Coordinates of C-alpha atoms in Angstrom, one line a residue:
Chain A
M180 CA -28.6 2.1 -0.7
I181 CA -26.2 4.4 1.0
S182 CA -28.7 5.4 3.6
Q183 CA -28.9 1.8 4.8
M184 CA -25.3 1.8 5.7
Q185 CA -25.5 5.3 6.9
Q186 CA -27.9 5.0 9.9
K187 CA -28.7 8.7 9.8
S188 CA -31.2 10.0 12.2
E189 CA -31.2 13.6 11.2
S190 CA -33.3 14.7 8.3
P191 CA -31.7 17.2 5.9
D192 CA -33.7 20.1 7.4
T193 CA -32.4 19.6 10.9
K194 CA -30.1 22.5 11.1
G195 CA -27.4 21.0 13.3
K196 CA -23.9 22.1 12.6
I197 CA -21.8 19.5 11.0
L198 CA -18.7 21.5 10.3
E199 CA -17.4 24.6 12.1
V200 CA -14.3 26.5 10.9
R201 CA -13.1 29.2 13.2
G202 CA -10.3 31.7 12.4
L203 CA -8.5 29.2 10.1
T204 CA -5.2 30.7 8.9
K205 CA -2.6 28.9 6.7
R206 CA 0.6 30.6 5.4
F207 CA 3.0 29.3 2.8
G208 CA 6.1 31.4 3.4
G209 CA 4.9 35.0 2.7
I210 CA 1.7 34.0 1.1
I211 CA -1.4 33.7 3.2
A212 CA -3.5 31.0 1.6
N213 CA -6.3 31.0 4.2
D214 CA -6.7 34.2 6.2
N215 CA -8.8 33.9 9.3
I216 CA -11.7 32.1 7.7
D217 CA -14.9 31.4 9.7
M218 CA -17.4 29.0 8.1
D219 CA -20.3 26.9 9.3
V220 CA -21.9 24.0 7.4
F221 CA -25.2 22.6 8.5
V222 CA -26.4 19.0 8.3
G223 CA -27.9 18.2 4.9
E224 CA -26.7 21.3 3.1
I225 CA -25.0 21.6 -0.2
V226 CA -22.5 24.4 0.1
G227 CA -20.6 25.8 -2.9
L228 CA -17.1 27.1 -2.3
I229 CA -16.0 29.4 -5.1
G230 CA -13.3 32.0 -5.8
P231 CA -10.8 32.9 -8.4
N232 CA -7.7 30.7 -8.9
G233 CA -5.4 30.8 -5.9
A234 CA -8.1 32.0 -3.6
G235 CA -7.3 29.2 -1.1
K236 CA -10.2 26.7 -1.8
S237 CA -8.1 23.6 -2.1
T238 CA -5.9 24.7 0.9
L239 CA -9.1 25.0 3.0
F240 CA -10.1 21.5 2.0
D241 CA -6.6 20.2 2.8
M242 CA -6.7 21.9 6.2
V243 CA -10.2 20.5 7.0
A244 CA -9.4 17.0 5.8
G245 CA -5.9 16.8 7.5
V246 CA -4.0 16.4 4.2
K247 CA -0.5 17.6 4.1
P248 CA -0.1 20.1 1.2
S249 CA 3.2 19.6 -0.5
G250 CA 6.2 21.5 0.9
S251 CA 4.5 22.4 4.1
K252 CA 3.8 21.1 7.5
R253 CA 0.4 19.5 7.9
F254 CA -1.5 21.7 10.2
P255 CA -3.0 25.2 10.1
D256 CA -1.1 28.1 11.6
A257 CA -4.1 29.3 13.6
G258 CA -7.7 28.5 14.1
C259 CA -9.7 25.4 14.6
V260 CA -11.9 23.0 12.8
R261 CA -14.7 21.1 14.5
F262 CA -16.6 18.2 12.8
L263 CA -19.6 16.8 14.5
G264 CA -18.5 18.2 17.8
H265 CA -14.9 16.8 17.6
D266 CA -12.0 19.1 17.3
I267 CA -10.3 17.7 14.2
T268 CA -7.7 20.5 13.7
Q269 CA -4.8 18.3 14.7
L270 CA -6.1 15.0 13.4
K271 CA -4.5 13.2 10.4
A272 CA -6.4 12.4 7.2
H273 CA -7.1 8.8 8.1
Q274 CA -8.6 9.7 11.5
V275 CA -10.8 12.4 9.9
C276 CA -11.9 9.9 7.3
R277 CA -12.9 7.4 10.1
L278 CA -15.0 10.1 11.7
G279 CA -17.0 10.4 8.4
L280 CA -15.4 13.1 6.4
A281 CA -14.4 12.1 2.9
R282 CA -12.9 14.1 0.1
T283 CA -11.9 14.0 -3.6
F284 CA -8.9 15.6 -5.1
Q285 CA -8.7 18.3 -7.7
I286 CA -6.0 16.4 -9.5
V287 CA -7.4 12.9 -9.3
R288 CA -5.5 10.5 -7.2
I289 CA -6.9 7.1 -8.3
L290 CA -4.9 3.9 -8.0
E291 CA -4.1 3.5 -11.6
K292 CA -2.8 -0.1 -11.6
M293 CA -5.8 -1.4 -9.6
S294 CA -9.2 -2.1 -11.2
V295 CA -12.1 0.3 -10.7
L296 CA -13.7 -2.2 -8.3
E297 CA -10.5 -2.6 -6.3
N298 CA -10.2 1.2 -6.0
V299 CA -13.7 1.4 -4.5
T300 CA -13.1 -1.6 -2.3
V301 CA -10.2 0.2 -0.7
G302 CA -12.6 3.0 0.3
A303 CA -15.1 0.4 1.6
L304 CA -12.4 -1.2 3.8
C305 CA -12.6 1.9 5.9
R306 CA -15.7 0.5 7.6
T307 CA -15.1 -3.3 7.5
S308 CA -12.1 -5.6 7.9
E309 CA -13.5 -8.2 5.4
V310 CA -12.3 -7.7 1.8
Y311 CA -15.2 -9.9 0.6
E312 CA -17.8 -7.7 2.3
A313 CA -16.1 -4.5 1.1
E314 CA -16.1 -5.9 -2.4
K315 CA -19.9 -6.5 -2.3
K316 CA -20.4 -3.0 -1.1
A317 CA -18.1 -1.6 -3.7
E318 CA -20.1 -3.3 -6.4
K319 CA -23.3 -1.6 -5.2
I320 CA -21.5 1.8 -5.2
C321 CA -20.1 1.2 -8.7
E322 CA -23.7 0.6 -9.9
F323 CA -25.0 3.6 -8.0
V324 CA -22.5 6.0 -9.7
G325 CA -22.7 4.3 -13.1
L326 CA -19.4 2.6 -13.2
K327 CA -20.7 -1.0 -13.2
D328 CA -20.0 -1.7 -16.8
R329 CA -16.4 -0.5 -16.3
Q330 CA -15.7 -1.9 -12.9
N331 CA -13.2 -4.5 -14.1
L332 CA -11.1 -2.1 -16.2
A333 CA -7.8 -0.9 -14.8
A334 CA -8.5 2.5 -13.3
G335 CA -5.8 4.1 -15.4
E336 CA -7.7 3.2 -18.5
L337 CA -10.7 5.3 -17.6
T338 CA -11.5 8.7 -19.3
I339 CA -11.2 11.8 -17.1
E340 CA -15.0 11.6 -16.6
G341 CA -14.6 8.0 -15.4
K342 CA -11.8 9.0 -13.1
K343 CA -13.7 11.8 -11.5
R344 CA -16.6 9.5 -11.0
L345 CA -14.4 6.8 -9.5
E346 CA -13.0 9.3 -7.0
L347 CA -16.5 10.1 -6.0
A348 CA -17.4 6.4 -5.7
R349 CA -14.3 5.7 -3.6
A350 CA -15.1 8.6 -1.2
L351 CA -18.7 7.4 -0.9
A352 CA -17.5 3.9 -0.1
T353 CA -16.0 5.3 3.2
E354 CA -19.5 6.1 4.3
P355 CA -19.0 9.8 4.8
K356 CA -21.4 12.2 6.6
L357 CA -19.7 15.1 5.0
L358 CA -18.2 15.0 1.5
L359 CA -15.7 17.5 0.2
L360 CA -15.7 17.6 -3.6
D361 CA -12.8 19.4 -5.3
E362 CA -13.8 20.2 -8.9
V363 CA -15.5 17.0 -9.7
M364 CA -17.0 18.6 -12.8
A365 CA -13.9 20.2 -14.3
G366 CA -13.2 18.9 -17.8
L367 CA -16.6 17.3 -18.2
N368 CA -18.9 18.1 -21.1
P369 CA -22.4 19.6 -20.4
S370 CA -24.3 16.3 -20.4
E371 CA -21.8 14.8 -18.1
V372 CA -22.1 17.8 -15.8
A373 CA -25.9 17.3 -15.8
E374 CA -25.4 13.7 -14.9
T375 CA -23.0 14.5 -12.1
L376 CA -25.4 17.1 -10.7
D377 CA -28.1 14.5 -10.6
L378 CA -25.9 12.1 -8.8
L379 CA -24.9 14.7 -6.2
R380 CA -28.5 15.5 -5.5
Q381 CA -29.2 11.8 -5.0
I382 CA -26.3 11.5 -2.6
N383 CA -27.5 14.6 -0.7
K384 CA -31.0 13.2 -0.4
Q385 CA -29.5 10.2 1.4
G386 CA -28.4 12.6 4.1
I387 CA -24.8 13.3 3.1
T388 CA -23.8 16.9 3.5
I389 CA -21.7 18.2 0.6
I390 CA -19.2 21.0 0.2
I391 CA -18.3 21.5 -3.4
V392 CA -15.5 23.5 -5.0
E393 CA -16.3 24.2 -8.6
H394 CA -15.4 26.5 -11.5
V395 CA -18.4 25.5 -13.6
M396 CA -20.6 28.4 -12.4
Q397 CA -24.0 27.3 -13.8
A398 CA -23.5 23.9 -12.1
V399 CA -22.5 25.3 -8.7
M400 CA -25.2 27.9 -8.8
A401 CA -27.8 25.3 -9.7
I402 CA -27.0 22.8 -7.0
S403 CA -25.9 24.8 -3.9
D404 CA -28.1 25.9 -1.1
R405 CA -25.5 28.4 -0.1
I406 CA -22.3 29.8 -1.6
V407 CA -19.2 30.8 0.2
V408 CA -16.8 33.0 -1.8
L409 CA -13.0 33.2 -1.1
D410 CA -10.7 35.8 -2.5
Y411 CA -7.0 36.1 -1.6
G412 CA -7.6 33.7 1.3
K413 CA -10.3 35.8 2.8
K414 CA -14.0 35.0 2.9
I415 CA -15.8 37.8 1.1
A416 CA -19.3 36.4 0.8
D417 CA -21.5 33.8 2.4
D418 CA -25.1 33.8 1.1
T419 CA -27.7 32.2 -1.2
P420 CA -26.7 31.8 -4.8
E421 CA -29.0 34.6 -5.9
A422 CA -27.6 37.1 -3.4
V423 CA -24.0 36.1 -4.1
V424 CA -24.1 36.8 -7.8
K425 CA -25.3 40.4 -7.0
D426 CA -22.7 41.0 -4.3
K427 CA -20.4 43.8 -5.1
N428 CA -17.4 42.3 -3.5
V429 CA -17.9 39.1 -5.5
I430 CA -18.3 40.9 -8.8
D431 CA -15.2 42.9 -8.1
A432 CA -13.2 39.7 -7.2
Y433 CA -14.2 38.0 -10.5
L434 CA -14.2 40.9 -12.9
G435 CA -11.8 43.3 -11.2
S436 CA -12.9 46.4 -9.3
E437 CA -13.3 49.7 -11.1
D438 CA -10.5 51.4 -9.3
A439 CA -8.0 48.5 -9.8
Chain B
M48 CA -9.4 -10.9 8.3
I49 CA -9.3 -14.6 9.2
K50 CA -12.3 -15.1 6.9
D51 CA -10.5 -13.5 4.1
V52 CA -7.4 -15.7 4.6
A53 CA -9.6 -18.8 4.7
R54 CA -11.4 -17.7 1.6
S55 CA -8.2 -17.0 -0.3
L56 CA -6.8 -20.4 0.6
W57 CA -10.1 -22.0 -0.5
A58 CA -9.8 -20.1 -3.8
L59 CA -6.5 -21.9 -4.5
G60 CA -8.8 -24.7 -5.6
W61 CA -7.7 -28.1 -6.9
M62 CA -4.8 -26.7 -9.0
G63 CA -3.3 -24.7 -6.2
G64 CA -3.9 -27.4 -3.6
G65 CA -2.4 -30.0 -5.9
A66 CA 0.6 -27.9 -6.6
I67 CA 1.2 -27.5 -2.8
A68 CA 0.8 -31.3 -2.3
A69 CA 3.2 -32.0 -5.1
F70 CA 5.7 -29.6 -3.6
V71 CA 5.5 -31.3 -0.2
V72 CA 5.8 -34.8 -1.7
L73 CA 8.9 -33.8 -3.8
L74 CA 10.3 -32.0 -0.8
L75 CA 10.0 -35.2 1.4
V76 CA 11.2 -37.5 -1.4
A77 CA 14.2 -35.5 -2.7
P78 CA 16.7 -36.4 0.1
W79 CA 16.3 -40.1 -0.7
V80 CA 16.8 -39.6 -4.5
V81 CA 19.3 -36.9 -5.0
S82 CA 22.8 -36.4 -3.7
P83 CA 23.6 -34.2 -0.6
Y84 CA 25.1 -31.6 -2.9
V85 CA 21.7 -31.2 -4.7
V86 CA 19.9 -31.1 -1.3
S87 CA 22.1 -28.3 -0.1
L88 CA 21.5 -26.5 -3.4
F89 CA 17.8 -26.8 -2.9
M90 CA 18.2 -25.5 0.6
A91 CA 20.0 -22.4 -0.7
M92 CA 17.2 -22.0 -3.2
F93 CA 14.5 -22.2 -0.6
M94 CA 16.4 -19.8 1.6
Y95 CA 16.3 -17.3 -1.3
I96 CA 12.6 -17.9 -1.8
V97 CA 12.1 -17.0 1.8
V98 CA 14.2 -13.8 1.8
C99 CA 12.9 -12.7 -1.7
S100 CA 9.3 -13.2 -0.7
S101 CA 9.9 -11.3 2.5
W102 CA 11.7 -8.5 0.7
N103 CA 8.8 -8.4 -1.7
I104 CA 6.3 -7.5 1.1
I105 CA 8.0 -4.2 1.9
S106 CA 9.5 -3.5 -1.4
G107 CA 7.1 -5.1 -3.9
F108 CA 3.7 -4.7 -2.3
T109 CA 4.4 -1.5 -0.3
G110 CA 6.8 0.1 -2.7
Y111 CA 9.7 0.8 -0.2
V112 CA 12.7 -0.7 -1.9
S113 CA 15.1 -2.0 0.7
F114 CA 18.8 -2.1 -0.1
G115 CA 19.7 -3.7 3.2
H116 CA 17.5 -6.7 3.7
V117 CA 20.5 -8.9 4.4
V118 CA 20.5 -7.2 7.9
F119 CA 17.4 -9.2 9.0
W120 CA 18.9 -12.5 7.7
G121 CA 22.2 -11.7 9.4
V122 CA 20.7 -10.7 12.7
G123 CA 18.6 -13.9 12.7
A124 CA 21.8 -16.0 12.0
Y125 CA 23.7 -14.2 14.8
V126 CA 20.9 -14.4 17.4
T127 CA 20.7 -18.2 16.7
A128 CA 24.4 -18.7 16.8
V129 CA 24.9 -16.7 20.0
L130 CA 22.1 -18.4 21.8
V131 CA 23.4 -21.8 20.9
W132 CA 27.1 -21.0 21.5
K133 CA 26.8 -18.9 24.7
F134 CA 23.7 -20.0 26.3
N135 CA 23.3 -23.6 25.1
Y136 CA 19.8 -23.1 23.9
P137 CA 18.3 -26.0 22.0
W138 CA 18.9 -25.2 18.4
P139 CA 15.2 -25.3 17.1
L140 CA 14.3 -22.8 19.8
A141 CA 17.3 -20.6 18.9
V142 CA 16.3 -20.7 15.2
M143 CA 12.8 -19.4 16.1
L144 CA 14.3 -16.7 18.4
G145 CA 16.4 -15.7 15.4
G146 CA 13.2 -14.7 13.7
V147 CA 12.0 -12.9 16.9
G148 CA 15.4 -11.0 16.9
S149 CA 15.2 -9.8 13.4
A150 CA 11.5 -8.8 13.8
F151 CA 12.5 -6.9 16.9
L152 CA 15.2 -5.1 14.9
A153 CA 12.6 -4.2 12.3
T154 CA 10.3 -2.9 15.0
I155 CA 12.8 -0.5 16.6
V156 CA 14.1 0.9 13.3
S157 CA 10.7 1.0 11.5
Y158 CA 9.3 4.3 12.8
P159 CA 12.2 6.6 12.0
I160 CA 13.3 4.8 8.8
L161 CA 9.9 4.6 7.2
K162 CA 9.6 8.4 7.5
L163 CA 12.0 8.3 4.5
T164 CA 10.9 7.4 1.0
G165 CA 12.4 6.3 -2.3
I166 CA 16.2 6.4 -2.6
Y167 CA 16.6 7.7 1.0
F168 CA 14.8 4.7 2.5
A169 CA 17.0 2.4 0.3
I170 CA 20.2 4.1 1.4
S171 CA 19.3 4.1 5.1
M172 CA 18.6 0.4 5.0
L173 CA 22.0 -0.1 3.4
A174 CA 23.5 2.0 6.1
L175 CA 21.6 0.0 8.8
A176 CA 23.1 -3.2 7.5
E177 CA 26.6 -1.7 7.5
A178 CA 26.2 -0.3 11.0
I179 CA 25.0 -3.6 12.4
K180 CA 27.9 -5.3 10.8
I181 CA 30.4 -2.9 12.5
L182 CA 28.6 -3.3 15.8
T183 CA 28.8 -7.1 15.6
S184 CA 32.5 -7.0 14.9
H185 CA 33.0 -4.6 17.8
F186 CA 31.2 -6.4 20.7
R187 CA 33.6 -9.3 20.8
S188 CA 32.4 -10.7 24.1
V189 CA 28.9 -11.3 22.9
T190 CA 29.4 -12.0 19.2
G191 CA 32.9 -13.4 18.9
G192 CA 34.0 -10.3 17.0
G193 CA 35.4 -10.3 13.5
G194 CA 36.6 -13.9 13.9
G195 CA 33.0 -15.1 14.0
I196 CA 31.4 -18.0 15.8
Y197 CA 32.0 -21.7 15.2
L198 CA 29.3 -24.1 16.2
R199 CA 29.6 -27.9 16.5
P200 CA 27.2 -29.6 14.0
M201 CA 24.0 -30.4 15.8
A202 CA 21.3 -30.8 13.1
S203 CA 21.5 -33.0 10.1
L204 CA 21.3 -31.5 6.6
N205 CA 18.1 -33.2 5.8
I206 CA 16.2 -31.9 8.8
L207 CA 17.4 -28.3 8.1
Y208 CA 16.6 -28.7 4.4
L209 CA 13.0 -29.8 5.3
M210 CA 12.7 -26.8 7.7
M211 CA 13.8 -24.4 5.0
G212 CA 11.5 -26.0 2.5
F213 CA 8.4 -25.8 4.8
L214 CA 9.4 -22.2 5.8
A215 CA 9.5 -21.3 2.1
L216 CA 6.0 -22.8 1.5
A217 CA 4.7 -21.0 4.6
V218 CA 6.1 -17.6 3.5
V219 CA 4.7 -17.9 0.0
L220 CA 1.3 -18.8 1.4
V221 CA 1.4 -15.9 3.8
C222 CA 2.3 -13.5 0.9
Y223 CA -0.5 -14.9 -1.1
S224 CA -3.0 -14.6 1.7
I225 CA -2.2 -11.1 2.7
T226 CA -2.9 -9.8 -0.7
H227 CA -6.4 -10.9 -0.1
T228 CA -6.8 -9.1 3.2
K229 CA -7.4 -5.6 4.3
F230 CA -3.7 -5.4 5.4
G231 CA -2.5 -6.4 1.9
R232 CA -4.9 -4.1 0.1
S233 CA -3.7 -1.3 2.3
L234 CA -0.1 -2.0 1.4
L235 CA -0.9 -2.0 -2.3
T236 CA -2.8 1.3 -1.9
I237 CA 0.2 2.8 -0.1
R238 CA 2.4 1.8 -3.0
E239 CA 0.2 3.6 -5.5
D240 CA -0.5 6.8 -3.6
E241 CA 0.1 7.5 0.1
T242 CA -2.0 10.7 0.2
A243 CA -4.9 8.9 -1.4
A244 CA -4.4 6.0 1.0
E245 CA -4.5 8.3 4.0
S246 CA -7.6 10.1 2.8
L247 CA -9.4 6.7 2.5
G248 CA -8.9 6.0 6.2
I249 CA -5.7 3.9 6.0
N250 CA -3.2 4.6 8.9
I251 CA -0.2 4.5 6.6
T252 CA 2.4 4.8 9.3
R253 CA 1.0 1.8 11.2
R254 CA 0.6 -0.3 8.0
K255 CA 4.2 0.4 6.8
I256 CA 5.6 -0.6 10.2
Q257 CA 3.6 -3.8 10.2
A258 CA 4.9 -4.5 6.7
L259 CA 8.5 -4.0 7.7
I260 CA 8.2 -6.2 10.8
L261 CA 6.6 -9.0 8.8
S262 CA 9.2 -8.5 6.1
G263 CA 12.0 -8.8 8.7
L264 CA 10.6 -11.8 10.6
F265 CA 11.1 -14.6 8.0
P266 CA 14.6 -13.8 6.9
G267 CA 15.6 -14.1 10.5
I268 CA 14.3 -17.6 10.8
A269 CA 16.0 -18.5 7.4
G270 CA 19.3 -17.0 8.8
G271 CA 19.0 -19.2 11.8
I272 CA 18.5 -22.4 9.8
Y273 CA 21.4 -21.4 7.5
V274 CA 23.8 -20.9 10.4
M275 CA 22.8 -24.3 11.9
N276 CA 23.8 -25.8 8.6
V277 CA 27.1 -24.2 7.9
C278 CA 28.0 -24.0 11.6
F279 CA 30.0 -20.8 11.2
I280 CA 29.1 -17.1 11.0
D281 CA 31.1 -14.0 10.9
P282 CA 30.1 -10.4 10.2
A283 CA 31.4 -10.4 6.6
T284 CA 29.1 -13.3 5.7
A285 CA 26.1 -12.3 7.8
F286 CA 25.9 -8.8 6.5
D287 CA 27.3 -9.3 3.0
I288 CA 25.8 -6.8 0.6
S289 CA 25.9 -9.3 -2.2
I290 CA 23.0 -11.2 -0.5
T291 CA 20.9 -8.0 -0.7
V292 CA 21.9 -7.6 -4.4
N293 CA 21.0 -11.3 -5.0
I294 CA 17.6 -10.7 -3.4
I295 CA 16.8 -7.7 -5.5
L296 CA 18.2 -9.4 -8.6
M297 CA 16.3 -12.6 -8.2
T298 CA 13.0 -10.9 -7.4
T299 CA 13.3 -8.5 -10.3
F300 CA 14.1 -11.6 -12.4
G301 CA 10.9 -13.2 -11.3
G302 CA 8.6 -10.2 -11.1
I303 CA 8.5 -7.6 -8.3
G304 CA 5.2 -7.2 -6.5
T305 CA 3.9 -10.6 -7.7
I306 CA 3.5 -13.6 -5.5
I307 CA 5.1 -16.2 -7.8
G308 CA 7.8 -13.8 -8.9
P309 CA 10.0 -14.2 -5.8
V310 CA 9.6 -18.0 -6.2
L311 CA 10.3 -18.2 -9.9
G312 CA 13.3 -15.8 -9.5
P313 CA 15.4 -17.9 -7.1
V314 CA 14.5 -21.2 -8.9
A315 CA 15.4 -19.8 -12.4
F316 CA 18.4 -18.1 -11.1
T317 CA 19.8 -21.1 -9.2
A318 CA 19.1 -23.4 -12.1
L319 CA 20.7 -21.0 -14.6
S320 CA 23.8 -20.2 -12.5
E321 CA 24.3 -23.9 -11.7
F322 CA 24.1 -24.9 -15.3
L323 CA 26.4 -22.1 -16.4
W324 CA 28.9 -22.8 -13.6
A325 CA 29.0 -26.5 -14.6
S326 CA 29.3 -25.8 -18.4
F327 CA 31.5 -22.8 -18.4
P328 CA 33.7 -22.9 -15.3
F329 CA 35.7 -19.8 -16.2
L330 CA 33.1 -17.6 -18.0
H331 CA 29.9 -18.4 -16.1
R332 CA 29.8 -15.0 -14.3
A333 CA 30.2 -13.1 -17.6
I334 CA 27.6 -15.2 -19.3
L335 CA 25.2 -14.9 -16.4
G336 CA 25.6 -11.1 -16.5
A337 CA 24.9 -11.0 -20.2
I338 CA 21.8 -13.1 -19.8
L339 CA 20.6 -10.8 -17.0
I340 CA 21.1 -7.7 -19.2
A341 CA 19.1 -9.3 -22.0
M342 CA 16.3 -10.3 -19.6
V343 CA 16.0 -6.9 -18.1
M344 CA 15.8 -5.4 -21.6
G345 CA 13.4 -8.1 -22.9
M346 CA 11.1 -8.4 -19.9
P347 CA 11.6 -5.4 -17.7
N348 CA 8.8 -6.5 -15.3
G349 CA 10.3 -9.9 -14.8
I350 CA 9.4 -13.4 -15.8
M351 CA 5.9 -13.5 -14.2
P352 CA 4.2 -10.6 -15.9
F353 CA 5.9 -11.7 -19.1
M354 CA 4.4 -15.2 -18.7
V355 CA 1.0 -13.7 -17.9
R356 CA 1.1 -11.6 -21.1
F357 CA 2.2 -14.6 -23.1
A358 CA -0.6 -16.7 -21.7
Q359 CA -3.1 -14.0 -22.6
W360 CA -1.6 -13.8 -26.1
V361 CA -2.0 -17.6 -26.5
G362 CA -5.6 -17.3 -25.2
I363 CA -5.5 -18.7 -21.7
R364 CA -6.9 -15.5 -20.4
E365 CA -10.4 -16.7 -21.1
F366 CA -9.8 -19.7 -18.9
F367 CA -8.5 -17.6 -16.0
S368 CA -11.3 -15.0 -16.2
R369 CA -13.9 -17.7 -16.1
R370 CA -12.3 -19.3 -13.1
R371 CA -12.2 -16.0 -11.3
E372 CA -15.9 -15.4 -11.9
A373 CA -16.7 -18.9 -10.7
S374 CA -14.8 -18.3 -7.5
Q375 CA -16.6 -15.1 -6.7

C-alpha cells in the first residue's frame, strides 16, 4: 500500500547511500552532545542506534531532522548532513520532511485534541493539498498500523502503545524514504514489541529505510542490519549486531570498564 | 483547496443552507420592520461577529492570543476616513481599501511579531495598537491628529447595515471553510504543537503569517463600514483597548476556537447587555460583570462546547454522528 505511493525504483539491496553524516558536532554549553560523528546509511537498511542515556542519540536525530532542541539554536556547530544527495544541514524540519525524511519523537508529540484519523491526515497533507484525499490515505495507513478501530477516538485518549503507533502512522503518512524512530518500543509489553517489530519489517520491505533508537536490546538486535553505538557523543562502534555485542568498547560503555 | 472549500460548503446540507437563507431573508426584511435604533444595534452586533471571528482565526485556531486586535479595525477605519476626507475616494472603494490597509499592516508586522509566543505575542500586539494610536495623533496633516476626522454623511444606515450583515456572513463562511482545508488543518496543528507541525512538513512561519493577514483583513473592512456610519473617527475611539477586551470577552463567551462561538458570543452579549441596560439603568454593568463571572466558572470553554456537551447528554449525538458518516 505504501509502495504504491512511494514510487521507489531501488530495491532494498541496492547499496546507494541515503544518508551521509560527516563530522557532525553539537555542543550545549560545555557539553558536547555529538562529537565529530561520521555515519552512513544505505538504501533499504535498518540501522539501530544505541548507547547509554545521554549518549547523544536524540540530539543526532534532531540535527539530522532539522528540529530545534530546546534552549539552543537549531543547527549543528560543525559538520554536514547529506540526504539523497541534498545538503540538508541548514534546512528546517518542514523542508527535510518534504524531501522524504520523517521522524517520531521520544516523548510523543501527538495532537491530543484531534482525532487519531485527523492526526494522520495532517501527515498525509504533506503530499497533497486536498484534505479529502489526505483523509482517504490516512484511513489506509490507520488500517495498516492497526489503529482502524480507534481512528475516531481523540488522540489523547489512546494508551501509550496507541500513541507510539499513531506517531509511526503519522510519520508514514508523509511518505518518507527514510524514517527516524526514536524509542517507538519504550514502555510497550513484550507482545506489543513483537507486533511493532513485525510492522517495522513490513514498512522496511516496502522500501523505506529505517534508523531506530531503542533501549529494548533484544528488539533492536533482532531487527537491525547494522548497529551504531554512541557513547558520550562519540561513535564507538558501527558493525553487525553480532559483532557489536562482542566489541570491547561497547561492553565497557554499557557495563563500565575495568579500570573505571 | 478549492475542492475542499466546495465540499465543505456542500456538507452544510439543507440545515446549513436553510439557516443561511433564513439569515439573509431576516437581514433584508429587518430594516422595514424594526426601528433604526434596532438596526444600528444589529449593525454593531454584526461588526463584533466580524472582528470576533477574525480574532478567532489567529487566536482560536492558531493559538496566538492577540491583545491588540483593535489595531486592524482602527487602521481600516482611518484608511477609509482619510481616503474619503483627503482624496475624495468613492466611499465603497475606500471601505474595501480599509481592509487592504489593515491586511498590509498585518503583513509588515507579522514576521517579527510571530516570532514571539504566548504572553509575549499578546503584549506586543497590545503595544502595536498603542504605538499606532500615538502615530495617528502625531501625523496631524494626514490623519487630522488627536481631534479626529469628521465626514459628511454619505451612505444610508440601511446600506451600511446590509454591508456589515453580508460581511459577517462571509467571514463566518470563510472561517467554516478554512477549517476544512489544508491551511486550516495546519493552523490547528500549530496550535497543538509547533515542533510536531514542523516535522510533518508544515511551514509554520508561512502559515502563521497567512493566518495573521487573514485575521487582519476583515476587521479593516468592518472598521471602514463603521466609520462611514458614525462619520467621525479619532485615535481614542479607533484604537480603544476596550474593543479588544470586548472581542476577547465575547469570543470566550461563545467558545474560543469554534466557528459558531464568535457568532453566539456577540449575539448573546449584545442581547444580554441591551436587556440589562434597559431593565437596570444604574446597575447594568455590575450585573453584567456578575453574569460573566458566573458563566466563566460554569462553562469555562464558552457557550458552544457547553451546548455540544448538553446535546450529547440529551442524546442528539447519535443524530450528528450519523449525519457525519453520511456526508463522508
